[in-house]
Amino acid sequence: MELTPNQLAFREGMSRMGAGVNLITSNGNSGRHGFVASAVCSVTDTPPTLLVCVNRNAFVHDRFLENGALCVNVLAAHHQDLSRVFARYVEGVDRFSYGDWLTLSTGSPVLRDANVAFDCRIGSVLEQGSHSVMFCEIKAVHLPEKPDRGLVYFSRDYHHLEAEKPRGDNLSEASKA
Ligand SMILES: Cc1cc2nc3c(=O)[nH]c(=O)nc-3n(C[C@H](O)[C@H](O)[C@H](O)COP(=O)(O)OP(=O)(O)OC[C@H]3O[C@@H](n4cnc5c(N)ncnc54)[C@H](O)[C@@H]3O)c2cc1C
């Protein structure tokens, strides 16, 4: 399908908006599934809720709804290869043979060394164009003690996130000028 100029500009624009990389997993009546998503956002802490945008044509879409639960595993820099494994289905490959998994409240796979994982029940779902916005109520949070550098998708590639080195000296130089 040919994209309109507006769609092309939107995609190019969004490629310049860095976003965290998350592995969204689920287990239940429809089986165990997972995919990579950057369209994840905090909604409110009353009650603790986040949202995940899922393409309605994606294989996982209806299966996640059938399971009624999902886990948002926030990936770290050392998960870059794992992210690639989950970003594209390859027949015969059990994607869950990669990674170290546990379960918490809903039975969705929780990545043991994620920077943080939010185990959720799917609440309301809003359809907007090609995607569903799934509002997810957080039932348990997995918070490993030592998070690694973050994993970010920006300019159509992966980047590792770390704090910029202190620039105290440069700042005092700048204020002298
Ligand atoms: C950095 C990044 C961010 C992303 N962010 C988002 C996002 O926010 N939201 C979003 O919706 N997508 C996002 N994506 C895309 C998403 O991760 C998947 O790449 C996309 O859904 C395609 O998934 P897929 O290849 O598993 O197969 P699909 O395109 O979903 O399915 C293709 C075909 O593969 C087969 N198939 C797939 N999975 C299985 C299975 N488990 N068992 C048997 N057959 C199967 C089926 O025949 C199916 O028809 C992102 C991708 C990247 C890299």
Short mmCIF file of C-alpha atoms and ligand atoms in Angstrom, two decimals:
data_model
loop_
_atom_site.label_atom_id
_atom_site.label_comp_id
_atom_site.label_asym_id
_atom_site.label_seq_id
_atom_site.Cartn_x
_atom_site.Cartn_y
_atom_site.Cartn_z
CA MET A 1 0.00 0.00 0.00
CA GLU A 2 1.42 3.38 -1.01
CA LEU A 3 1.75 5.86 1.85
CA THR A 4 0.40 9.41 1.58
CA PRO A 5 2.84 12.36 2.03
CA ASN A 6 1.29 12.93 5.48
CA GLN A 7 1.88 9.32 6.50
CA LEU A 8 5.48 9.49 5.22
CA ALA A 9 6.10 12.72 7.16
CA PHE A 10 4.50 11.17 10.27
CA ARG A 11 6.75 8.09 10.07
CA GLU A 12 9.87 10.16 9.46
CA GLY A 13 8.89 12.46 12.34
CA MET A 14 8.26 9.57 14.72
CA SER A 15 11.65 8.05 13.82
CA ARG A 16 13.19 11.15 15.45
CA MET A 17 11.29 10.63 18.70
CA GLY A 18 13.35 8.29 20.88
CA ALA A 19 11.33 5.72 22.81
CA GLY A 20 12.03 2.92 25.28
CA VAL A 21 11.90 -0.65 23.97
CA ASN A 22 9.54 -3.04 25.73
CA LEU A 23 8.81 -6.71 25.37
CA ILE A 24 5.07 -7.29 25.75
CA THR A 25 4.24 -10.86 26.75
CA SER A 26 1.10 -12.81 27.53
CA ASN A 27 0.02 -16.34 28.47
CA GLY A 28 -3.42 -17.91 28.81
CA ASN A 29 -6.13 -19.64 26.76
CA SER A 30 -4.64 -18.46 23.45
CA GLY A 31 -1.13 -19.62 24.39
CA ARG A 32 2.12 -17.82 25.11
CA HIS A 33 2.97 -14.84 22.94
CA GLY A 34 5.26 -11.83 22.82
CA PHE A 35 6.18 -8.86 20.66
CA VAL A 36 8.26 -5.68 20.81
CA ALA A 37 6.55 -2.32 21.40
CA SER A 38 7.71 1.23 21.89
CA ALA A 39 4.17 2.68 22.03
CA VAL A 40 3.86 2.27 25.80
CA CYS A 41 2.96 5.08 28.16
CA SER A 42 2.10 5.78 31.79
CA VAL A 43 -1.55 6.82 32.28
CA THR A 44 -2.20 7.19 36.04
CA ASP A 45 -1.20 5.78 39.44
CA THR A 46 -4.85 5.88 40.63
CA PRO A 47 -5.21 3.01 39.93
CA PRO A 48 -1.75 2.18 38.51
CA THR A 49 -2.36 2.00 34.76
CA LEU A 50 -0.35 2.14 31.57
CA LEU A 51 -1.30 1.89 27.93
CA VAL A 52 0.06 -0.19 25.08
CA CYS A 53 -0.75 0.45 21.40
CA VAL A 54 -1.01 -2.75 19.36
CA ASN A 55 -1.49 -3.06 15.61
CA ARG A 56 -4.84 -4.78 15.03
CA ASN A 57 -3.31 -6.79 12.16
CA ALA A 58 -0.56 -8.20 14.36
CA PHE A 59 -0.80 -11.92 15.11
CA VAL A 60 -0.65 -11.19 18.84
CA HIS A 61 -3.52 -8.66 18.90
CA ASP A 62 -6.56 -10.96 19.30
CA ARG A 63 -4.54 -13.48 21.30
CA PHE A 64 -3.62 -10.87 23.91
CA LEU A 65 -7.28 -9.84 24.19
CA GLU A 66 -8.31 -13.48 24.59
CA ASN A 67 -5.77 -13.92 27.40
CA GLY A 68 -6.96 -10.68 29.02
CA ALA A 69 -3.54 -10.05 30.51
CA LEU A 70 -0.07 -8.91 29.48
CA CYS A 71 3.28 -8.00 30.97
CA VAL A 72 5.29 -4.93 29.93
CA ASN A 73 8.96 -5.91 30.27
CA VAL A 74 11.11 -2.77 30.00
CA LEU A 75 14.27 -3.84 28.18
CA ALA A 76 17.85 -2.96 29.09
CA ALA A 77 20.85 -2.38 26.83
CA HIS A 78 21.93 -6.03 27.09
CA HIS A 79 18.53 -7.14 25.67
CA GLN A 80 19.13 -5.76 22.19
CA ASP A 81 19.46 -9.23 20.61
CA LEU A 82 16.40 -10.47 22.54
CA SER A 83 14.44 -7.53 21.13
CA ARG A 84 15.42 -8.56 17.59
CA VAL A 85 14.25 -12.14 18.28
CA PHE A 86 10.80 -10.91 19.35
CA ALA A 87 10.43 -8.24 16.65
CA ARG A 88 9.86 -10.78 13.85
CA TYR A 89 8.25 -14.22 13.85
CA VAL A 90 10.42 -17.02 12.45
CA GLU A 91 8.67 -20.36 12.00
CA GLY A 92 10.05 -23.11 14.22
CA VAL A 93 11.79 -20.72 16.62
CA ASP A 94 10.47 -20.71 20.20
CA ARG A 95 11.16 -17.10 21.11
CA PHE A 96 10.73 -17.89 24.81
CA SER A 97 13.72 -20.24 24.71
CA TYR A 98 15.69 -16.96 24.81
CA GLY A 99 15.62 -15.09 28.12
CA ASP A 100 15.04 -16.13 31.73
CA TRP A 101 11.32 -16.05 32.62
CA LEU A 102 9.23 -16.12 35.78
CA THR A 103 5.57 -15.40 36.54
CA LEU A 104 3.91 -13.09 39.06
CA SER A 105 0.16 -12.40 39.32
CA THR A 106 -1.41 -12.96 35.87
CA GLY A 107 0.75 -15.80 34.51
CA SER A 108 2.22 -13.62 31.74
CA PRO A 109 5.95 -14.23 31.21
CA VAL A 110 8.09 -11.82 33.26
CA LEU A 111 11.68 -11.27 32.12
CA ARG A 112 13.80 -11.82 35.24
CA ASP A 113 16.46 -9.24 34.32
CA ALA A 114 14.20 -6.61 32.77
CA ASN A 115 14.91 -3.12 34.11
CA VAL A 116 11.34 -3.29 35.41
CA ALA A 117 8.31 -5.41 34.48
CA PHE A 118 4.63 -4.48 34.94
CA ASP A 119 2.28 -7.45 35.15
CA CYS A 120 -1.18 -6.28 34.06
CA ARG A 121 -4.80 -7.19 33.38
CA ILE A 122 -6.12 -5.62 30.18
CA GLY A 123 -8.96 -3.22 31.05
CA SER A 124 -10.66 -1.04 28.45
CA VAL A 125 -9.59 -1.04 24.80
CA LEU A 126 -9.97 1.89 22.44
CA GLU A 127 -9.64 1.50 18.66
CA GLN A 128 -7.92 4.28 16.74
CA GLY A 129 -7.28 3.64 13.05
CA SER A 130 -5.02 0.64 12.56
CA HIS A 131 -4.23 0.23 16.27
CA SER A 132 -5.89 -0.68 19.56
CA VAL A 133 -4.97 1.27 22.66
CA MET A 134 -5.03 -1.24 25.51
CA PHE A 135 -5.38 0.29 28.98
CA CYS A 136 -3.67 -2.10 31.37
CA GLU A 137 -4.20 -2.24 35.13
CA ILE A 138 -0.97 -3.10 36.93
CA LYS A 139 -1.32 -6.05 39.30
CA ALA A 140 2.35 -6.61 40.20
CA VAL A 141 5.67 -4.88 39.58
CA HIS A 142 9.00 -6.72 39.23
CA LEU A 143 11.82 -4.35 40.23
CA PRO A 144 15.28 -5.99 40.01
CA GLU A 145 17.83 -4.36 42.29
CA LYS A 146 20.34 -3.20 39.72
CA PRO A 147 18.92 -1.88 36.45
CA ASP A 148 21.24 -1.82 33.42
CA ARG A 149 21.48 1.09 30.95
CA GLY A 150 18.18 1.65 29.12
CA LEU A 151 17.45 0.47 25.57
CA VAL A 152 16.02 3.12 23.28
CA TYR A 153 14.86 3.05 19.65
CA PHE A 154 15.77 6.25 17.81
CA SER A 155 16.44 7.10 14.16
CA ARG A 156 15.45 3.52 13.16
CA ASP A 157 18.11 1.93 15.33
CA TYR A 158 18.85 0.82 18.89
CA HIS A 159 20.75 3.05 21.34
CA HIS A 160 21.97 2.52 24.88
CA LEU A 161 20.97 5.13 27.41
CA GLU A 162 23.33 6.44 30.08
CA ALA A 163 23.65 9.69 31.98
CA GLU A 164 25.78 12.34 30.35
CA LYS A 165 29.08 12.92 32.17
CA PRO A 166 28.98 15.87 34.60
CA ARG A 167 29.80 19.09 32.77
CA GLY A 168 30.47 21.28 35.84
CA ASP A 169 33.72 22.70 34.45
CA ASN A 170 32.26 23.44 31.07
CA LEU A 171 29.32 25.18 32.70
CA SER A 172 31.53 27.46 34.79
CA GLU A 173 33.56 28.23 31.65
CA ALA A 174 30.35 29.09 29.85
CA SER A 175 29.13 31.38 32.62
CA LYS A 176 32.47 33.29 32.52
CA ALA A 177 32.04 34.05 28.84
C1 LIG B 1 11.52 -0.98 18.18
C2 LIG B 1 10.18 -1.52 17.75
C3 LIG B 1 9.04 -0.99 18.29
C4 LIG B 1 7.78 -1.49 17.93
N1 LIG B 1 6.68 -0.95 18.51
C5 LIG B 1 5.45 -1.46 18.23
C6 LIG B 1 4.28 -0.97 18.90
O1 LIG B 1 4.36 -0.10 19.77
N2 LIG B 1 3.09 -1.54 18.59
C7 LIG B 1 2.97 -2.54 17.64
O2 LIG B 1 1.84 -2.99 17.39
N3 LIG B 1 4.06 -3.02 16.98
C8 LIG B 1 5.30 -2.52 17.26
N4 LIG B 1 6.40 -3.02 16.64
C9 LIG B 1 6.24 -4.11 15.65
C10 LIG B 1 6.10 -5.48 16.35
O3 LIG B 1 7.10 -5.70 17.33
C11 LIG B 1 6.24 -6.66 15.38
O4 LIG B 1 7.44 -6.50 14.69
C12 LIG B 1 5.09 -6.78 14.43
O5 LIG B 1 3.88 -6.94 15.17
C13 LIG B 1 5.28 -8.02 13.54
O6 LIG B 1 5.19 -9.16 14.37
P1 LIG B 1 5.51 -10.64 13.83
O7 LIG B 1 6.64 -10.65 12.89
O8 LIG B 1 5.61 -11.52 15.04
O9 LIG B 1 4.31 -11.18 13.04
P2 LIG B 1 2.92 -10.63 12.56
O10 LIG B 1 3.07 -9.60 11.47
O11 LIG B 1 2.10 -10.25 13.74
O12 LIG B 1 2.39 -11.97 11.94
C14 LIG B 1 2.84 -12.42 10.65
C15 LIG B 1 2.48 -13.88 10.50
O13 LIG B 1 3.47 -14.65 11.25
C16 LIG B 1 2.83 -15.78 11.84
N5 LIG B 1 3.02 -15.74 13.29
C17 LIG B 1 3.39 -14.66 14.04
N6 LIG B 1 3.53 -14.99 15.33
C18 LIG B 1 3.22 -16.30 15.42
C19 LIG B 1 3.16 -17.25 16.48
N7 LIG B 1 3.46 -16.89 17.75
N8 LIG B 1 2.82 -18.53 16.21
C20 LIG B 1 2.52 -18.91 14.94
N9 LIG B 1 2.55 -18.06 13.89
C21 LIG B 1 2.89 -16.79 14.10
C22 LIG B 1 1.37 -15.76 11.43
O14 LIG B 1 1.18 -16.53 10.29
C23 LIG B 1 1.14 -14.30 11.10
O15 LIG B 1 0.07 -14.11 10.20
C24 LIG B 1 7.67 -2.54 16.98
C25 LIG B 1 8.84 -3.08 16.42
C26 LIG B 1 10.08 -2.59 16.80
C27 LIG B 1 11.32 -3.20 16.22
#
